[in-house]
Amino acid sequence: MALMFLTETIRAYRQRDPAARSNLEVFLCYPGLHAVAIHGVSGFLWRHGLHTLGRFVSHIGRFLTGIEIHPGARLGRRFVIDHGMGVVIGETAEVGNDVYIYHQVTLGGISTAPGKRHPTVGDNVIIGAGAKVLGPIFIGEGARIGANAVVVAAVPAGTTVVGIPARPVEHGGPAGEARSGGYGTPADPCLDPLLHELDILRGELTELESRIVRMAKERV
Ligand SMILES: CC(C)(COP(=O)(O)OP(=O)(O)OC[C@H]1O[C@@H](n2cnc3c(N)ncnc32)[C@H](O)[C@@H]1OP(=O)(O)O)[C@@H](O)C(=O)NCCC(=O)NCCS
């Protein structure tokens, strides 16, 4: 079981991260791998009623890796946390298979009421650096969340969302069509699709104003 976890997760890191040069390097130097392995132990303790011990093991994991995964969170297979530092995954979060997240990602709650408070992330989802996914919302299979996005509503399968609050990106093809593996895009707020639309409207307004001025001059 542990061997299968290691083999398939190390393979996932090597497929996803061009910087990973050998299995040994991933085994020794990838805090995401260590955090998920430690969560295996803390989750086991949690499910067997040893809540404080589970929390303590999770706390040690956080100390060693900078990644905080509550022992109650449920993680799928081949979960890759790249870089890792500052990741927070809440108690009732659920993560599907082959999910890929970067540093500073939060799967957090927005309510203190007991019960399901954190997101459910479908299979094959990518969550960019610094993104916050908040509340008991569902992120559909294959969705991609841009770096620094704040997601507060469900994301349909296969959709790419960016910005604050996160909105779908329109590509040349259907909304959300993949154009890259999602690696390494800056988080300039000026790239927010809403701001982009405003820019277009501002341009059209300027054009209309100059037409009106021209027409007024022609009449004089
Ligand atoms: C969201 C993401 C997956 C989209 O990738 P993509 O499908 O290749 O999309 P593009 O780069 O073609 O961008 C599509 C549009 O969204 C905008 N956009 C992309 N990423 C954005 C982001 N994080 N925030 C705001 N807007 C963004 C682009 O400017 C572009 O706008 P335009 O259509 O008006 O020109 C990718 O940009 C991203 O954020 N990946 C996360 C990478 C990451 O965290 N890397 C850390 C490595 S250490």
PDB file of C-alpha atoms and ligand atoms in Angstrom:
ATOM      1  CA  MET A   1       0.000   0.000   0.000  1.00  0.00           C
ATOM      2  CA  ALA A   2       2.693   2.491   1.132  1.00  0.00           C
ATOM      3  CA  LEU A   3       4.918   1.339  -1.731  1.00  0.00           C
ATOM      4  CA  MET A   4       2.096   1.829  -4.251  1.00  0.00           C
ATOM      5  CA  PHE A   5       1.429   5.335  -2.834  1.00  0.00           C
ATOM      6  CA  LEU A   6       5.106   6.229  -3.186  1.00  0.00           C
ATOM      7  CA  THR A   7       5.543   4.761  -6.665  1.00  0.00           C
ATOM      8  CA  GLU A   8       2.481   6.337  -8.259  1.00  0.00           C
ATOM      9  CA  THR A   9       2.815   9.692  -6.490  1.00  0.00           C
ATOM     10  CA  ILE A  10       6.510  10.063  -7.344  1.00  0.00           C
ATOM     11  CA  ARG A  11       5.627   9.199 -10.959  1.00  0.00           C
ATOM     12  CA  ALA A  12       2.930  11.914 -10.891  1.00  0.00           C
ATOM     13  CA  TYR A  13       5.467  14.504  -9.668  1.00  0.00           C
ATOM     14  CA  ARG A  14       7.903  13.551 -12.401  1.00  0.00           C
ATOM     15  CA  GLN A  15       5.224  13.750 -15.104  1.00  0.00           C
ATOM     16  CA  ARG A  16       3.992  17.150 -13.928  1.00  0.00           C
ATOM     17  CA  ASP A  17       7.140  18.939 -12.810  1.00  0.00           C
ATOM     18  CA  PRO A  18       9.924  19.381 -15.375  1.00  0.00           C
ATOM     19  CA  ALA A  19      12.256  20.287 -12.508  1.00  0.00           C
ATOM     20  CA  ALA A  20      11.987  16.769 -11.012  1.00  0.00           C
ATOM     21  CA  ARG A  21      15.019  14.882 -12.346  1.00  0.00           C
ATOM     22  CA  SER A  22      14.937  11.582 -10.463  1.00  0.00           C
ATOM     23  CA  ASN A  23      12.721   9.492  -8.190  1.00  0.00           C
ATOM     24  CA  LEU A  24      15.246   9.946  -5.387  1.00  0.00           C
ATOM     25  CA  GLU A  25      15.120  13.714  -5.774  1.00  0.00           C
ATOM     26  CA  VAL A  26      11.301  13.681  -5.491  1.00  0.00           C
ATOM     27  CA  PHE A  27      11.439  11.322  -2.502  1.00  0.00           C
ATOM     28  CA  LEU A  28      13.933  13.517  -0.646  1.00  0.00           C
ATOM     29  CA  CYS A  29      13.103  17.070  -1.719  1.00  0.00           C
ATOM     30  CA  TYR A  30       9.346  17.422  -2.327  1.00  0.00           C
ATOM     31  CA  PRO A  31       7.490  18.625   0.794  1.00  0.00           C
ATOM     32  CA  GLY A  32       4.128  17.958  -0.893  1.00  0.00           C
ATOM     33  CA  LEU A  33       4.963  14.253  -0.993  1.00  0.00           C
ATOM     34  CA  HIS A  34       6.027  14.300   2.669  1.00  0.00           C
ATOM     35  CA  ALA A  35       2.880  16.212   3.743  1.00  0.00           C
ATOM     36  CA  VAL A  36       0.541  13.753   2.023  1.00  0.00           C
ATOM     37  CA  ALA A  37       2.434  10.791   3.516  1.00  0.00           C
ATOM     38  CA  ILE A  38       2.167  12.315   6.993  1.00  0.00           C
ATOM     39  CA  HIS A  39      -1.538  12.931   6.350  1.00  0.00           C
ATOM     40  CA  GLY A  40      -1.858   9.177   5.769  1.00  0.00           C
ATOM     41  CA  VAL A  41      -0.812   8.680   9.407  1.00  0.00           C
ATOM     42  CA  SER A  42      -2.750  11.599  10.914  1.00  0.00           C
ATOM     43  CA  GLY A  43      -5.894  10.632   8.947  1.00  0.00           C
ATOM     44  CA  PHE A  44      -5.634   7.031  10.173  1.00  0.00           C
ATOM     45  CA  LEU A  45      -5.430   8.229  13.802  1.00  0.00           C
ATOM     46  CA  TRP A  46      -8.336  10.668  13.246  1.00  0.00           C
ATOM     47  CA  ARG A  47     -10.586   7.985  11.747  1.00  0.00           C
ATOM     48  CA  HIS A  48      -9.853   5.743  14.732  1.00  0.00           C
ATOM     49  CA  GLY A  49     -11.016   8.368  17.231  1.00  0.00           C
ATOM     50  CA  LEU A  50      -7.519   9.548  18.249  1.00  0.00           C
ATOM     51  CA  HIS A  51      -8.325  13.138  17.377  1.00  0.00           C
ATOM     52  CA  THR A  52      -5.744  14.977  19.461  1.00  0.00           C
ATOM     53  CA  LEU A  53      -2.950  12.622  18.387  1.00  0.00           C
ATOM     54  CA  GLY A  54      -4.090  12.985  14.767  1.00  0.00           C
ATOM     55  CA  ARG A  55      -4.001  16.766  15.080  1.00  0.00           C
ATOM     56  CA  PHE A  56      -0.563  16.565  16.692  1.00  0.00           C
ATOM     57  CA  VAL A  57       0.873  14.426  13.877  1.00  0.00           C
ATOM     58  CA  SER A  58      -0.673  16.855  11.370  1.00  0.00           C
ATOM     59  CA  HIS A  59       0.940  19.721  13.279  1.00  0.00           C
ATOM     60  CA  ILE A  60       4.346  18.032  13.034  1.00  0.00           C
ATOM     61  CA  GLY A  61       3.723  17.671   9.286  1.00  0.00           C
ATOM     62  CA  ARG A  62       2.966  21.387   9.081  1.00  0.00           C
ATOM     63  CA  PHE A  63       6.148  22.192  11.026  1.00  0.00           C
ATOM     64  CA  LEU A  64       8.263  20.073   8.682  1.00  0.00           C
ATOM     65  CA  THR A  65       6.671  21.008   5.350  1.00  0.00           C
ATOM     66  CA  GLY A  66       4.791  24.321   5.724  1.00  0.00           C
ATOM     67  CA  ILE A  67       1.682  22.491   4.466  1.00  0.00           C
ATOM     68  CA  GLU A  68      -1.322  22.245   6.777  1.00  0.00           C
ATOM     69  CA  ILE A  69      -3.685  19.361   6.034  1.00  0.00           C
ATOM     70  CA  HIS A  70      -6.366  18.681   8.609  1.00  0.00           C
ATOM     71  CA  PRO A  71      -6.445  14.953   9.442  1.00  0.00           C
ATOM     72  CA  GLY A  72     -10.191  14.898   8.651  1.00  0.00           C
ATOM     73  CA  ALA A  73      -9.622  15.989   5.024  1.00  0.00           C
ATOM     74  CA  ARG A  74     -10.011  13.273   2.392  1.00  0.00           C
ATOM     75  CA  LEU A  75      -7.341  13.120  -0.306  1.00  0.00           C
ATOM     76  CA  GLY A  76      -7.446  11.197  -3.569  1.00  0.00           C
ATOM     77  CA  ARG A  77      -4.621   9.297  -5.261  1.00  0.00           C
ATOM     78  CA  ARG A  78      -1.608  10.899  -6.956  1.00  0.00           C
ATOM     79  CA  PHE A  79      -2.267  14.220  -5.250  1.00  0.00           C
ATOM     80  CA  VAL A  80       0.588  16.596  -6.142  1.00  0.00           C
ATOM     81  CA  ILE A  81       1.323  19.691  -4.045  1.00  0.00           C
ATOM     82  CA  ASP A  82       4.073  21.562  -5.875  1.00  0.00           C
ATOM     83  CA  HIS A  83       6.369  23.745  -3.710  1.00  0.00           C
ATOM     84  CA  GLY A  84       3.775  23.493  -0.959  1.00  0.00           C
ATOM     85  CA  MET A  85       4.610  26.250   1.474  1.00  0.00           C
ATOM     86  CA  GLY A  86       1.480  27.939   2.847  1.00  0.00           C
ATOM     87  CA  VAL A  87      -1.048  25.367   1.614  1.00  0.00           C
ATOM     88  CA  VAL A  88      -4.061  24.961   3.951  1.00  0.00           C
ATOM     89  CA  ILE A  89      -6.595  22.151   3.504  1.00  0.00           C
ATOM     90  CA  GLY A  90      -9.559  22.227   5.891  1.00  0.00           C
ATOM     91  CA  GLU A  91     -11.242  19.487   7.867  1.00  0.00           C
ATOM     92  CA  THR A  92     -14.150  18.710   5.526  1.00  0.00           C
ATOM     93  CA  ALA A  93     -12.295  19.268   2.241  1.00  0.00           C
ATOM     94  CA  GLU A  94     -12.351  16.431  -0.283  1.00  0.00           C
ATOM     95  CA  VAL A  95      -9.769  16.124  -3.048  1.00  0.00           C
ATOM     96  CA  GLY A  96     -10.215  13.805  -6.040  1.00  0.00           C
ATOM     97  CA  ASN A  97      -7.608  11.790  -7.928  1.00  0.00           C
ATOM     98  CA  ASP A  98      -4.763  13.385  -9.944  1.00  0.00           C
ATOM     99  CA  VAL A  99      -5.302  16.839  -8.484  1.00  0.00           C
ATOM    100  CA  TYR A 100      -2.388  19.266  -8.813  1.00  0.00           C
ATOM    101  CA  ILE A 101      -2.041  22.319  -6.589  1.00  0.00           C
ATOM    102  CA  TYR A 102       0.695  24.883  -6.022  1.00  0.00           C
ATOM    103  CA  HIS A 103       1.949  26.738  -2.952  1.00  0.00           C
ATOM    104  CA  GLN A 104      -0.286  29.140  -0.982  1.00  0.00           C
ATOM    105  CA  VAL A 105      -3.506  27.393  -2.014  1.00  0.00           C
ATOM    106  CA  THR A 106      -6.310  27.350   0.550  1.00  0.00           C
ATOM    107  CA  LEU A 107      -9.239  24.928   0.504  1.00  0.00           C
ATOM    108  CA  GLY A 108     -11.021  26.799   3.249  1.00  0.00           C
ATOM    109  CA  GLY A 109     -14.337  27.394   4.941  1.00  0.00           C
ATOM    110  CA  ILE A 110     -16.443  30.538   5.215  1.00  0.00           C
ATOM    111  CA  SER A 111     -18.711  29.422   8.042  1.00  0.00           C
ATOM    112  CA  THR A 112     -18.161  28.268  11.610  1.00  0.00           C
ATOM    113  CA  ALA A 113     -21.294  26.078  11.520  1.00  0.00           C
ATOM    114  CA  PRO A 114     -20.506  22.381  11.972  1.00  0.00           C
ATOM    115  CA  GLY A 115     -20.831  20.030   8.987  1.00  0.00           C
ATOM    116  CA  LYS A 116     -19.445  20.325   5.479  1.00  0.00           C
ATOM    117  CA  ARG A 117     -17.632  23.673   5.313  1.00  0.00           C
ATOM    118  CA  HIS A 118     -14.850  23.136   2.785  1.00  0.00           C
ATOM    119  CA  PRO A 119     -14.675  22.512  -0.982  1.00  0.00           C
ATOM    120  CA  THR A 120     -14.881  19.261  -2.878  1.00  0.00           C
ATOM    121  CA  VAL A 121     -12.330  19.171  -5.688  1.00  0.00           C
ATOM    122  CA  GLY A 122     -13.004  16.807  -8.602  1.00  0.00           C
ATOM    123  CA  ASP A 123     -10.469  14.608 -10.408  1.00  0.00           C
ATOM    124  CA  ASN A 124      -7.731  16.192 -12.547  1.00  0.00           C
ATOM    125  CA  VAL A 125      -8.228  19.727 -11.231  1.00  0.00           C
ATOM    126  CA  ILE A 126      -5.284  22.206 -11.283  1.00  0.00           C
ATOM    127  CA  ILE A 127      -5.238  25.011  -8.713  1.00  0.00           C
ATOM    128  CA  GLY A 128      -2.704  27.800  -9.347  1.00  0.00           C
ATOM    129  CA  ALA A 129      -0.402  29.376  -6.797  1.00  0.00           C
ATOM    130  CA  GLY A 130      -2.119  31.541  -4.190  1.00  0.00           C
ATOM    131  CA  ALA A 131      -5.670  30.600  -5.158  1.00  0.00           C
ATOM    132  CA  LYS A 132      -8.303  30.455  -2.411  1.00  0.00           C
ATOM    133  CA  VAL A 133     -11.225  28.084  -2.834  1.00  0.00           C
ATOM    134  CA  LEU A 134     -13.797  28.859  -0.171  1.00  0.00           C
ATOM    135  CA  GLY A 135     -16.926  27.187   1.129  1.00  0.00           C
ATOM    136  CA  PRO A 136     -18.633  23.822   0.532  1.00  0.00           C
ATOM    137  CA  ILE A 137     -18.548  24.271  -3.258  1.00  0.00           C
ATOM    138  CA  PHE A 138     -17.792  21.736  -5.972  1.00  0.00           C
ATOM    139  CA  ILE A 139     -14.913  22.154  -8.413  1.00  0.00           C
ATOM    140  CA  GLY A 140     -15.783  20.026 -11.431  1.00  0.00           C
ATOM    141  CA  GLU A 141     -13.509  17.444 -12.998  1.00  0.00           C
ATOM    142  CA  GLY A 142     -10.647  18.869 -15.077  1.00  0.00           C
ATOM    143  CA  ALA A 143     -11.314  22.473 -14.018  1.00  0.00           C
ATOM    144  CA  ARG A 144      -8.362  24.891 -13.781  1.00  0.00           C
ATOM    145  CA  ILE A 145      -8.163  27.709 -11.273  1.00  0.00           C
ATOM    146  CA  GLY A 146      -5.802  30.580 -12.074  1.00  0.00           C
ATOM    147  CA  ALA A 147      -3.042  31.772  -9.785  1.00  0.00           C
ATOM    148  CA  ASN A 148      -4.370  34.088  -7.037  1.00  0.00           C
ATOM    149  CA  ALA A 149      -8.036  33.518  -7.938  1.00  0.00           C
ATOM    150  CA  VAL A 150     -10.633  33.585  -5.174  1.00  0.00           C
ATOM    151  CA  VAL A 151     -13.288  30.971  -5.914  1.00  0.00           C
ATOM    152  CA  VAL A 152     -16.555  31.301  -3.999  1.00  0.00           C
ATOM    153  CA  ALA A 153     -18.967  29.490  -6.343  1.00  0.00           C
ATOM    154  CA  ALA A 154     -19.040  26.073  -8.000  1.00  0.00           C
ATOM    155  CA  VAL A 155     -16.851  25.651 -11.084  1.00  0.00           C
ATOM    156  CA  PRO A 156     -18.228  23.459 -13.899  1.00  0.00           C
ATOM    157  CA  ALA A 157     -16.120  20.556 -15.172  1.00  0.00           C
ATOM    158  CA  GLY A 158     -13.423  21.529 -17.664  1.00  0.00           C
ATOM    159  CA  THR A 159     -13.731  25.260 -17.020  1.00  0.00           C
ATOM    160  CA  THR A 160     -10.819  27.642 -16.404  1.00  0.00           C
ATOM    161  CA  VAL A 161     -11.549  30.435 -13.928  1.00  0.00           C
ATOM    162  CA  VAL A 162      -9.425  33.450 -12.955  1.00  0.00           C
ATOM    163  CA  GLY A 163      -9.712  36.628 -10.915  1.00  0.00           C
ATOM    164  CA  ILE A 164     -11.494  37.828  -7.791  1.00  0.00           C
ATOM    165  CA  PRO A 165     -14.187  36.607  -7.577  1.00  0.00           C
ATOM    166  CA  ALA A 166     -13.176  33.921 -10.052  1.00  0.00           C
ATOM    167  CA  ARG A 167     -14.910  33.976 -13.434  1.00  0.00           C
ATOM    168  CA  PRO A 168     -14.565  31.709 -16.481  1.00  0.00           C
ATOM    169  CA  VAL A 169     -11.961  32.598 -19.080  1.00  0.00           C
ATOM    170  CA  GLU A 170     -13.203  32.721 -22.674  1.00  0.00           C
ATOM    171  CA  HIS A 171     -10.749  31.227 -25.118  1.00  0.00           C
ATOM    172  CA  GLY A 172     -10.968  31.238 -28.930  1.00  0.00           C
ATOM    173  CA  GLY A 173     -12.830  27.924 -28.638  1.00  0.00           C
ATOM    174  CA  PRO A 174     -15.411  26.985 -26.021  1.00  0.00           C
ATOM    175  CA  ALA A 175     -15.065  28.584 -22.565  1.00  0.00           C
ATOM    176  CA  GLY A 176     -12.323  26.931 -20.591  1.00  0.00           C
ATOM    177  CA  GLU A 177     -10.656  25.134 -23.491  1.00  0.00           C
ATOM    178  CA  ALA A 178      -7.145  24.256 -22.398  1.00  0.00           C
ATOM    179  CA  ARG A 179      -4.305  26.163 -24.065  1.00  0.00           C
ATOM    180  CA  SER A 180      -1.496  25.138 -21.760  1.00  0.00           C
ATOM    181  CA  GLY A 181      -0.691  22.789 -18.946  1.00  0.00           C
ATOM    182  CA  GLY A 182      -1.455  25.665 -16.588  1.00  0.00           C
ATOM    183  CA  TYR A 183       2.135  26.141 -15.507  1.00  0.00           C
ATOM    184  CA  GLY A 184       3.635  29.473 -14.538  1.00  0.00           C
ATOM    185  CA  THR A 185       1.250  32.345 -15.314  1.00  0.00           C
ATOM    186  CA  PRO A 186       1.523  35.669 -13.485  1.00  0.00           C
ATOM    187  CA  ALA A 187      -1.313  37.021 -11.362  1.00  0.00           C
ATOM    188  CA  ASP A 188      -1.629  40.605 -12.576  1.00  0.00           C
ATOM    189  CA  PRO A 189      -5.072  41.857 -11.470  1.00  0.00           C
ATOM    190  CA  CYS A 190      -5.240  43.765 -14.778  1.00  0.00           C
ATOM    191  CA  LEU A 191      -5.705  40.382 -16.461  1.00  0.00           C
ATOM    192  CA  ASP A 192      -9.053  39.887 -14.702  1.00  0.00           C
ATOM    193  CA  PRO A 193     -11.617  39.176 -17.483  1.00  0.00           C
ATOM    194  CA  LEU A 194     -14.036  41.760 -16.034  1.00  0.00           C
ATOM    195  CA  LEU A 195     -11.380  44.473 -16.145  1.00  0.00           C
ATOM    196  CA  HIS A 196     -10.563  43.380 -19.687  1.00  0.00           C
ATOM    197  CA  GLU A 197     -14.255  43.873 -20.665  1.00  0.00           C
ATOM    198  CA  LEU A 198     -14.201  47.319 -19.007  1.00  0.00           C
ATOM    199  CA  ASP A 199     -11.139  48.234 -21.063  1.00  0.00           C
ATOM    200  CA  ILE A 200     -12.999  47.310 -24.266  1.00  0.00           C
ATOM    201  CA  LEU A 201     -16.070  49.374 -23.190  1.00  0.00           C
ATOM    202  CA  ARG A 202     -13.833  52.349 -22.340  1.00  0.00           C
ATOM    203  CA  GLY A 203     -12.277  52.153 -25.836  1.00  0.00           C
ATOM    204  CA  GLU A 204     -15.731  52.038 -27.482  1.00  0.00           C
ATOM    205  CA  LEU A 205     -16.873  55.046 -25.402  1.00  0.00           C
ATOM    206  CA  THR A 206     -13.835  57.074 -26.466  1.00  0.00           C
ATOM    207  CA  GLU A 207     -14.535  56.178 -30.107  1.00  0.00           C
ATOM    208  CA  LEU A 208     -18.206  57.295 -29.762  1.00  0.00           C
ATOM    209  CA  GLU A 209     -17.168  60.554 -28.112  1.00  0.00           C
ATOM    210  CA  SER A 210     -14.789  61.417 -30.934  1.00  0.00           C
ATOM    211  CA  ARG A 211     -17.504  60.574 -33.530  1.00  0.00           C
ATOM    212  CA  ILE A 212     -19.939  62.942 -31.782  1.00  0.00           C
ATOM    213  CA  VAL A 213     -17.307  65.701 -31.753  1.00  0.00           C
ATOM    214  CA  ARG A 214     -16.662  65.123 -35.488  1.00  0.00           C
ATOM    215  CA  MET A 215     -20.410  65.241 -36.290  1.00  0.00           C
ATOM    216  CA  ALA A 216     -20.833  68.439 -34.244  1.00  0.00           C
ATOM    217  CA  LYS A 217     -17.934  70.049 -36.145  1.00  0.00           C
ATOM    218  CA  GLU A 218     -19.429  69.026 -39.513  1.00  0.00           C
ATOM    219  CA  ARG A 219     -22.751  70.742 -38.626  1.00  0.00           C
ATOM    220  CA  VAL A 220     -21.095  74.040 -37.693  1.00  0.00           C
TER     221      VAL A 220
HETATM  222  C1  LIG B   1      -5.465  30.049 -15.343  1.00  0.00           C
HETATM  223  C2  LIG B   1      -4.443  29.284 -16.176  1.00  0.00           C
HETATM  224  C3  LIG B   1      -4.499  27.796 -15.866  1.00  0.00           C
HETATM  225  C4  LIG B   1      -4.848  29.543 -17.652  1.00  0.00           C
HETATM  226  O1  LIG B   1      -3.892  29.048 -18.543  1.00  0.00           O
HETATM  227  P1  LIG B   1      -4.215  29.073 -20.133  1.00  0.00           P
HETATM  228  O2  LIG B   1      -5.367  28.208 -20.427  1.00  0.00           O
HETATM  229  O3  LIG B   1      -2.943  28.793 -20.838  1.00  0.00           O
HETATM  230  O4  LIG B   1      -4.746  30.515 -20.402  1.00  0.00           O
HETATM  231  P2  LIG B   1      -3.977  31.765 -21.020  1.00  0.00           P
HETATM  232  O5  LIG B   1      -2.620  31.931 -20.426  1.00  0.00           O
HETATM  233  O6  LIG B   1      -4.091  31.679 -22.489  1.00  0.00           O
HETATM  234  O7  LIG B   1      -4.897  32.971 -20.485  1.00  0.00           O
HETATM  235  C5  LIG B   1      -6.266  33.108 -20.848  1.00  0.00           C
HETATM  236  C6  LIG B   1      -6.727  34.452 -20.371  1.00  0.00           C
HETATM  237  O8  LIG B   1      -6.776  34.476 -18.924  1.00  0.00           O
HETATM  238  C7  LIG B   1      -5.873  35.455 -18.404  1.00  0.00           C
HETATM  239  N1  LIG B   1      -5.241  34.852 -17.216  1.00  0.00           N
HETATM  240  C8  LIG B   1      -4.468  33.750 -17.176  1.00  0.00           C
HETATM  241  N2  LIG B   1      -4.108  33.465 -15.922  1.00  0.00           N
HETATM  242  C9  LIG B   1      -4.678  34.412 -15.128  1.00  0.00           C
HETATM  243  C10 LIG B   1      -4.667  34.644 -13.727  1.00  0.00           C
HETATM  244  N3  LIG B   1      -4.040  33.830 -12.890  1.00  0.00           N
HETATM  245  N4  LIG B   1      -5.372  35.706 -13.252  1.00  0.00           N
HETATM  246  C11 LIG B   1      -6.039  36.530 -14.097  1.00  0.00           C
HETATM  247  N5  LIG B   1      -6.094  36.336 -15.447  1.00  0.00           N
HETATM  248  C12 LIG B   1      -5.399  35.292 -15.956  1.00  0.00           C
HETATM  249  C13 LIG B   1      -4.890  35.726 -19.537  1.00  0.00           C
HETATM  250  O9  LIG B   1      -4.362  37.007 -19.497  1.00  0.00           O
HETATM  251  C14 LIG B   1      -5.778  35.572 -20.756  1.00  0.00           C
HETATM  252  O10 LIG B   1      -6.577  36.740 -20.901  1.00  0.00           O
HETATM  253  P3  LIG B   1      -7.017  37.250 -22.395  1.00  0.00           P
HETATM  254  O11 LIG B   1      -7.802  36.121 -23.004  1.00  0.00           O
HETATM  255  O12 LIG B   1      -7.837  38.461 -22.085  1.00  0.00           O
HETATM  256  O13 LIG B   1      -5.733  37.524 -23.091  1.00  0.00           O
HETATM  257  C15 LIG B   1      -3.001  29.796 -15.913  1.00  0.00           C
HETATM  258  O14 LIG B   1      -2.866  31.112 -16.403  1.00  0.00           O
HETATM  259  C16 LIG B   1      -2.624  29.811 -14.412  1.00  0.00           C
HETATM  260  O15 LIG B   1      -2.914  30.727 -13.662  1.00  0.00           O
HETATM  261  N6  LIG B   1      -1.930  28.702 -14.017  1.00  0.00           N
HETATM  262  C17 LIG B   1      -1.412  28.562 -12.682  1.00  0.00           C
HETATM  263  C18 LIG B   1       0.099  28.484 -12.791  1.00  0.00           C
HETATM  264  C19 LIG B   1       0.801  28.610 -11.449  1.00  0.00           C
HETATM  265  O16 LIG B   1       0.227  28.818 -10.400  1.00  0.00           O
HETATM  266  N7  LIG B   1       2.103  28.440 -11.519  1.00  0.00           N
HETATM  267  C20 LIG B   1       2.948  28.496 -10.371  1.00  0.00           C
HETATM  268  C21 LIG B   1       4.244  27.848 -10.749  1.00  0.00           C
HETATM  269  S1  LIG B   1       5.395  27.955  -9.463  1.00  0.00           S
END
